[in-house]
Structure formats: C-alpha cells, structure tokens
Coordinates of C-alpha atoms and ligand atoms in Angstrom, one line a residue:
M28 CA 144.3 103.0 98.8
F29 CA 146.7 105.1 96.9
T30 CA 145.6 108.3 98.8
L31 CA 147.0 106.7 102.3
A32 CA 150.2 105.6 100.1
A33 CA 150.5 109.8 98.6
R34 CA 150.1 111.2 102.1
R35 CA 153.0 108.7 103.2
M36 CA 154.8 110.2 100.3
G37 CA 154.5 113.8 101.5
Y38 CA 151.5 114.6 98.9
R39 CA 148.4 116.4 99.8
I40 CA 145.6 114.7 98.1
N41 CA 142.2 116.3 96.7
V42 CA 139.3 114.0 95.9
F43 CA 136.5 114.7 93.4
A44 CA 133.5 112.4 93.8
P45 CA 129.8 112.3 93.0
E46 CA 128.7 110.6 96.6
D47 CA 129.2 111.4 99.9
D48 CA 131.4 110.0 102.2
T49 CA 134.1 108.4 100.2
P50 CA 136.8 105.8 101.8
A51 CA 139.6 108.4 99.5
G52 CA 137.7 112.0 101.0
Q53 CA 138.1 110.8 105.0
I54 CA 141.9 111.2 104.6
A55 CA 142.1 113.6 101.6
Y56 CA 143.2 117.0 102.2
R57 CA 139.7 118.6 100.1
E58 CA 136.8 116.4 98.7
V59 CA 135.2 117.7 96.4
R60 CA 131.1 116.7 96.2
A61 CA 129.9 117.0 92.3
P62 CA 128.8 114.9 89.5
Y63 CA 131.6 114.4 87.0
T64 CA 129.4 116.1 84.3
D65 CA 129.6 119.3 86.0
L66 CA 132.7 120.6 83.9
D67 CA 132.8 123.8 85.6
A68 CA 133.6 122.0 89.1
V69 CA 135.9 120.0 87.3
R70 CA 138.1 122.2 86.0
R71 CA 138.1 124.3 89.4
F72 CA 139.1 120.9 91.0
A73 CA 141.8 120.1 88.0
S74 CA 143.4 124.0 88.3
E75 CA 144.2 123.7 91.8
V76 CA 146.1 120.1 91.6
S77 CA 149.3 119.4 89.7
V78 CA 148.3 115.8 88.8
V79 CA 144.7 114.3 88.2
T80 CA 144.4 110.2 88.3
F81 CA 141.3 107.9 88.6
E82 CA 140.5 105.0 91.0
F83 CA 137.7 103.7 88.5
E84 CA 137.6 103.9 84.7
N85 CA 133.8 105.1 84.5
V86 CA 134.8 108.5 84.7
P87 CA 133.3 110.1 81.6
H88 CA 135.7 110.8 78.9
E89 CA 134.7 114.4 78.6
T90 CA 135.7 115.0 82.4
A91 CA 138.9 113.8 82.0
E92 CA 139.5 115.8 78.7
A93 CA 138.0 119.2 81.2
A94 CA 140.6 118.2 83.9
A95 CA 143.1 118.2 81.3
E96 CA 142.8 121.6 80.4
H97 CA 144.1 122.4 84.2
A98 CA 146.3 119.3 85.1
H99 CA 148.3 116.7 84.1
V100 CA 145.9 113.5 83.8
R101 CA 147.9 110.2 83.9
P102 CA 146.7 107.9 82.4
A103 CA 145.4 110.2 79.6
G104 CA 141.7 110.3 79.1
R105 CA 141.5 108.6 75.7
V106 CA 142.9 105.2 77.8
L107 CA 139.7 105.5 80.0
H108 CA 137.5 105.9 76.8
V109 CA 138.6 102.6 75.7
A110 CA 138.6 100.8 79.1
Q111 CA 135.0 102.0 80.1
N112 CA 133.3 99.7 76.6
R113 CA 133.7 96.5 76.3
E114 CA 133.1 96.9 72.2
R115 CA 135.7 99.7 72.1
E116 CA 138.3 97.9 74.1
K117 CA 137.7 94.4 72.5
T118 CA 138.2 96.2 69.4
F119 CA 141.4 98.1 70.0
L120 CA 142.7 94.9 71.7
A121 CA 142.4 92.9 68.7
R122 CA 143.6 95.9 66.2
A123 CA 146.6 95.8 68.3
G124 CA 147.2 92.2 67.6
L125 CA 146.4 90.8 71.3
P126 CA 144.7 87.6 71.6
V127 CA 141.1 88.2 73.0
P128 CA 138.3 85.6 72.8
R129 CA 136.2 85.7 69.7
F130 CA 133.3 88.2 69.8
E131 CA 130.4 89.9 68.2
V132 CA 128.8 93.3 68.3
V133 CA 125.1 93.0 68.8
R134 CA 122.4 95.7 68.5
S135 CA 119.2 93.7 67.7
A136 CA 117.9 90.6 68.3
A137 CA 118.5 89.3 65.1
D138 CA 122.1 90.0 65.6
L139 CA 122.4 88.4 68.3
D140 CA 120.7 85.1 66.8
G141 CA 123.3 85.6 63.7
A142 CA 126.3 85.9 66.4
L143 CA 125.1 82.9 68.2
G144 CA 124.9 81.3 65.3
R145 CA 128.5 81.9 64.6
L146 CA 130.3 81.9 67.6
G147 CA 128.4 78.7 69.0
C148 CA 127.4 77.7 72.8
P149 CA 128.2 78.5 75.5
A150 CA 128.5 82.3 74.9
I151 CA 128.2 85.2 77.5
L152 CA 126.1 88.3 76.1
K153 CA 127.9 91.4 78.1
T154 CA 126.4 95.3 78.0
A155 CA 129.3 97.4 76.4
R156 CA 129.3 99.4 79.2
F157 CA 129.1 99.5 83.5
G158 CA 130.0 95.5 83.8
Y159 CA 131.6 94.6 86.4
D160 CA 131.9 92.0 88.9
G161 CA 129.8 89.4 86.8
K162 CA 127.1 92.2 86.4
G163 CA 125.3 93.1 82.9
Q164 CA 126.3 89.4 81.9
S165 CA 124.1 86.6 80.7
V166 CA 125.5 83.0 79.9
L167 CA 123.3 81.3 76.7
R168 CA 123.7 77.7 77.0
D169 CA 121.5 76.7 74.2
A170 CA 119.8 78.8 71.7
E171 CA 116.9 78.7 73.8
D172 CA 118.4 81.1 76.5
L173 CA 118.7 83.6 73.5
E174 CA 114.9 85.6 74.3
R175 CA 115.7 85.2 77.9
S176 CA 119.1 87.0 77.3
W177 CA 117.6 89.6 75.2
Q178 CA 115.1 90.8 77.8
Q179 CA 117.5 91.2 80.5
L180 CA 120.0 93.1 78.8
G181 CA 118.8 94.0 75.1
D182 CA 118.1 97.5 75.8
S183 CA 122.1 98.4 76.0
P184 CA 124.7 98.0 73.4
L185 CA 125.8 94.8 73.7
I186 CA 128.4 92.1 72.6
L187 CA 128.5 88.6 72.6
E188 CA 131.9 86.7 73.6
A189 CA 132.3 83.2 73.0
F190 CA 132.6 81.3 76.3
V191 CA 136.0 80.2 76.9
P192 CA 136.5 76.9 79.0
F193 CA 139.5 78.2 80.8
E194 CA 141.7 76.5 83.2
A195 CA 142.5 78.7 85.4
E196 CA 142.0 83.2 85.7
C197 CA 144.8 85.2 86.2
S198 CA 146.0 89.0 86.0
L199 CA 149.0 90.9 85.5
I200 CA 149.7 94.2 86.7
G201 CA 152.3 95.9 85.4
V202 CA 153.6 100.0 86.1
R203 CA 155.2 102.4 83.0
A204 CA 156.9 105.7 84.1
R205 CA 156.8 108.7 81.6
D206 CA 160.4 107.5 80.7
G207 CA 159.0 104.7 79.4
E208 CA 160.7 102.4 81.7
T209 CA 158.1 99.2 82.7
R210 CA 158.3 96.8 86.0
F211 CA 155.6 94.2 86.7
W212 CA 154.2 92.2 89.7
P213 CA 154.0 88.3 89.0
L214 CA 151.0 87.1 87.8
T215 CA 148.4 86.3 89.9
R216 CA 146.1 83.2 90.0
N217 CA 142.4 84.8 90.8
V218 CA 139.5 82.6 92.0
H219 CA 135.7 84.1 92.1
A220 CA 132.6 83.5 93.8
N221 CA 129.4 84.8 92.4
G222 CA 131.1 86.7 89.8
I223 CA 133.3 88.4 92.7
L224 CA 136.8 88.4 93.5
A225 CA 137.4 85.8 96.4
L226 CA 141.5 84.8 96.2
S227 CA 144.2 86.3 94.4
L228 CA 147.4 83.9 94.7
P229 CA 150.8 85.8 93.5
G230 CA 153.6 83.3 92.3
V231 CA 152.0 80.5 91.4
F232 CA 152.7 80.1 87.7
A233 CA 155.6 79.3 85.7
A234 CA 158.5 82.0 84.1
S235 CA 157.5 81.2 80.7
L236 CA 153.6 82.3 81.3
Q237 CA 155.2 85.5 82.8
E238 CA 157.2 86.3 80.1
Q239 CA 154.1 85.7 77.6
A240 CA 151.7 88.5 79.9
E241 CA 154.8 90.7 80.3
Q242 CA 155.1 90.9 76.2
T243 CA 151.4 91.5 75.8
M244 CA 151.1 94.1 78.6
T245 CA 154.5 96.1 77.2
R246 CA 153.1 95.6 73.9
L247 CA 149.2 96.9 75.2
M248 CA 151.3 100.0 77.1
E249 CA 153.1 101.3 74.2
H250 CA 149.6 101.0 72.0
L251 CA 148.3 103.4 74.8
D252 CA 151.4 105.2 75.5
Y253 CA 150.3 104.8 79.3
T254 CA 151.7 106.1 82.5
G255 CA 150.6 104.6 85.7
V256 CA 149.8 100.9 87.4
L257 CA 147.7 98.9 84.6
T258 CA 146.0 95.6 85.1
M259 CA 145.3 93.0 82.4
E260 CA 143.1 89.7 83.6
F261 CA 143.8 86.5 81.3
F262 CA 141.8 83.2 80.7
L263 CA 144.7 80.5 80.9
R264 CA 144.0 77.9 78.5
G265 CA 146.2 75.1 77.1
G266 CA 149.3 76.8 78.0
E267 CA 148.0 80.3 76.3
L268 CA 146.9 83.3 77.5
L269 CA 143.7 85.1 76.3
F270 CA 142.8 88.6 76.8
N271 CA 139.7 89.2 79.0
E272 CA 140.0 92.8 79.8
F273 CA 142.2 95.7 81.3
A274 CA 141.8 98.2 84.2
P275 CA 143.4 101.3 83.5
R276 CA 144.4 101.3 87.3
V277 CA 145.4 99.6 90.3
H278 CA 143.2 96.4 90.9
N279 CA 141.8 94.5 93.7
S280 CA 143.5 91.3 92.5
G281 CA 147.2 93.3 93.5
H282 CA 145.9 94.7 96.9
W283 CA 148.3 92.1 98.7
T284 CA 151.4 94.0 97.1
E285 CA 150.4 96.6 100.2
A286 CA 151.5 93.5 102.9
A287 CA 154.0 91.4 100.8
C288 CA 156.1 93.8 98.6
H289 CA 158.3 97.1 99.6
V290 CA 156.4 99.3 97.6
S291 CA 152.4 98.5 96.6
Q292 CA 150.4 98.8 93.6
F293 CA 149.4 102.4 95.0
E294 CA 152.6 103.6 95.8
Q295 CA 153.8 102.7 92.7
H296 CA 151.3 104.5 90.7
I297 CA 152.0 107.8 92.5
R298 CA 155.6 107.4 91.6
A299 CA 155.2 107.0 88.1
I300 CA 152.5 109.9 87.8
A301 CA 154.1 112.0 89.6
G302 CA 157.9 111.6 88.2
W303 CA 159.5 109.4 90.7
P304 CA 162.1 106.4 90.0
L305 CA 159.7 103.4 89.9
G306 CA 159.8 100.8 93.0
D307 CA 161.1 97.3 93.2
T308 CA 158.2 94.8 92.3
R309 CA 159.7 91.8 94.2
R310 CA 157.6 90.0 97.0
H311 CA 159.4 89.5 100.2
S312 CA 157.1 86.9 101.3
D313 CA 154.8 84.6 99.5
C314 CA 150.9 85.2 100.5
V315 CA 147.8 84.5 99.8
M316 CA 144.7 87.6 99.8
E317 CA 141.2 87.3 100.4
N318 CA 138.3 89.3 99.9
L319 CA 136.1 90.8 102.7
L320 CA 132.7 90.9 102.0
G321 CA 130.0 92.4 103.6
D322 CA 129.8 90.9 107.0
E323 CA 132.8 89.1 106.9
I324 CA 134.3 92.4 107.6
E325 CA 133.6 91.9 111.3
A326 CA 135.5 89.2 111.8
T327 CA 138.5 91.8 111.6
P328 CA 139.7 92.0 114.9
D329 CA 140.2 88.2 115.3
L330 CA 141.6 88.3 112.0
T331 CA 144.5 90.3 113.4
G332 CA 145.4 88.0 116.1
I333 CA 147.0 85.5 113.9
P334 CA 150.7 86.0 113.1
G335 CA 151.3 87.2 109.4
T336 CA 147.9 88.4 108.5
V337 CA 147.3 92.0 107.6
V338 CA 143.9 93.5 107.5
H339 CA 142.9 96.3 105.2
D340 CA 139.3 97.4 106.3
Y341 CA 138.0 100.0 103.6
G342 CA 136.1 102.0 106.5
K343 CA 132.8 102.2 103.8
A344 CA 129.9 102.9 106.1
E345 CA 127.2 100.8 105.0
V346 CA 127.5 96.9 105.0
R347 CA 125.8 95.3 101.8
Q348 CA 125.7 91.8 101.0
G349 CA 128.5 91.0 98.7
R350 CA 130.0 94.3 99.2
K351 CA 133.9 94.6 99.0
M352 CA 134.3 95.9 102.4
G353 CA 138.1 95.1 102.7
H354 CA 140.6 92.3 102.4
V355 CA 143.0 90.1 104.4
T356 CA 146.7 89.1 103.5
R357 CA 148.2 86.3 104.6
L358 CA 152.5 86.1 104.8
K359 CA 153.6 83.1 104.7
L360 CA 156.2 83.9 107.6
R361 CA 159.9 82.9 107.1
Ligands
AMP24 P1 134.4 90.0 83.2 O1 133.1 91.1 84.4 O2 134.1 90.3 81.5 O3 135.7 90.0 84.3 O4 133.4 88.9 83.8 C1 133.1 88.3 84.8 C2 133.6 87.0 85.1 O5 133.2 86.1 84.4 C3 135.1 86.5 84.6 O6 136.2 86.5 85.8 C4 135.0 85.5 84.3 O7 134.9 84.0 85.5 C5 133.9 85.1 83.6 N1 133.9 85.2 82.2 C6 133.8 86.5 81.1 N2 133.9 86.3 79.8 C7 134.2 84.9 79.7 C8 133.9 84.3 78.8 N3 134.4 84.6 77.4 N4 134.0 83.0 78.7 C9 134.0 82.3 79.9 N5 134.1 82.8 81.1 C10 133.9 84.1 81.4

C-alpha cells in the first residue's frame, strides 16, 4: 500500500523480499527475490536506491545494517532490533518510563513457576520473537496450565506477562519527520476475533485520552530518534492507557486512513522518509474499517455497490482461512 502511494508521488520503488509474488512486487519498478541473510544481495539492492524502509519488523538487524552502508535506512535498523523482540521491547519501554503491564523473562520451567507465583493468574506466556495475531501465546488461567504452556512454547525464549482485564484495545498511529515534527491520527478502537484484528473504529475516544496517547508516543519517538510512521497498541483500563506493543511501520488499524483522510498513513510514511512536508491527519469522514479474512474477500464486488464503501483487495494469490486478504472502509457520508 505504500508502494501504491509512493508511485502516485512519482517514485520508483524497488522491493526486496524472500518470497515470490508479493503484493508490493506486483506494482514495483523492480523486485529482488533473495533471503534477508544474503547480505551481498542486500548491499547490491541498497546501492541502487536512495532510501530503504520496511513493511514489517522481522527483518534481521544485520540486514538493515548492511543496507545502511549504501542508503538511508528509515526508521533505523536499531528500531527494528528493539521492536522484533518482546523482551527487548518491553524492557526498553519500561526503562523509558512508559507504562507497560508487569512482565518477567522466562528461560526455564522453574523461571515460569517463579514468575507465575509473583505475577499471579491469569497471565500470558509469549514467545519473545515472531509472535503476531495472537500466535506464540498461551494464557495461563491457573497453575495447572503451567505444564501445558511450557510444553507448547518452552523451546523458545519467553516472557510472562500479567493479564490486563482491559475495557478496550486501541492504537495510536503517528508520524515523525526528520526535523522532529510530529502528527497523529485519532486514537482507534480495535476489536479482535481469534487474536486477529476484525474491526477498527477511529475517533471514538475522549480528547483527554488522545492527549495521553500522543504524549506517550512523542516520548517513544524521541527515545528512538524516529523517522516515519509509528504505531502503538494500548490496553485501556480505568481511564489509563497501558502499552502493549509498538510497530515501526504503518499498521492494519490505520488502513482506514486511505479512504477517510486526504493523506493516508502510507503516503505519510513516504513523505516522512523522503523529507517531504508532513500531510494533514484529519478525517474528512467518520468511518469503520473491517478486515476481509479468507474467503470473505469474495464479497468484494458486492461490497463495492454500497455507497460510501471503499474496498481494498491485496491481490494475494492464495486464499487461506483467517488470512488477511483485504479490508473494507465504510464511510459515513454527509
Ligand atoms: P499481542 O500479539 O501481544 O498484541 O497479543 C495479541 C492479543 O492478545 C492482544 O491484542 C490482546 O487481545 C491479547 N493480549 C496480549 N497481551 C495481553 C495481556 N497482557 N492482557 C490481556 N490480553 C492480552
């Protein structure tokens, strides 16, 4: 989606991906297929472009460093390094004085037993790496779940997190330019089903909460000396926002910005990393965004017949149950 935005802005985009037939590759100027660990391929790729950015955070740190030998890398590789590992991320956030749920590092069944005793039940055991959409997680409702959870996840580095009985989940998406200027979209309420984002509702929270979220994100951006679009996911509890995780990129919960704002999160990211002036983050319409999972994508032609409905099909070749295939934004027309 930011390749689409960048092309409209007049840029040619080269895509580097380990897999074939990526949605971005379909519209790229050039697509290079190589593993992230092929650092010579990464260096060659970077020497042909001006700026390198990422569409997900699990790119190895070494890959970003190799790219930085030849091109500007924005956001910087060290940001990926923090974001791609929950242990590093939570430790970094806690040290930066940002409010996170209580957590402990777990390396053995004995660690887990001790941590569960201190944090209490329920708690969530999470793999430090490669967790998303609820994958790599196990909820411990009582001490009897310890053995099952350890069997399930114990072969990876883990953290145990106190369960937050939240009233709502929400995310803030913001952007920081190279000169430090920041802008934010409205805090968005997110509803998950089976650990996967189902619905995003922007603009449903009070201004005081928006301010709290913006202050937290500004602190994080400054700590990271960040350039580009950044996302923070929060749990809302008793009027306070607790930090769940951050993503150094555009985010699914901001896909509605392409339909309801003059400047989408995608264009905004390209603006920030290319050194353009930041765009307006206000909505021209109220809206709700729904993900289209698996074969829900087949409803696309019918959905487009409804006024105020904007559908985006990612063009993924393979339809799998629960896979994010596209999204629909329903605008409240005036
Ligand atoms: P994550 O991959 O960490 O974003 O977790 C996926 C989902 O699991 C979140 O969107 C929450 O619905 C739930 N979850 C994760 N951590 C916690 C927690 N500490 N307390 C309650 N629910 C959680």
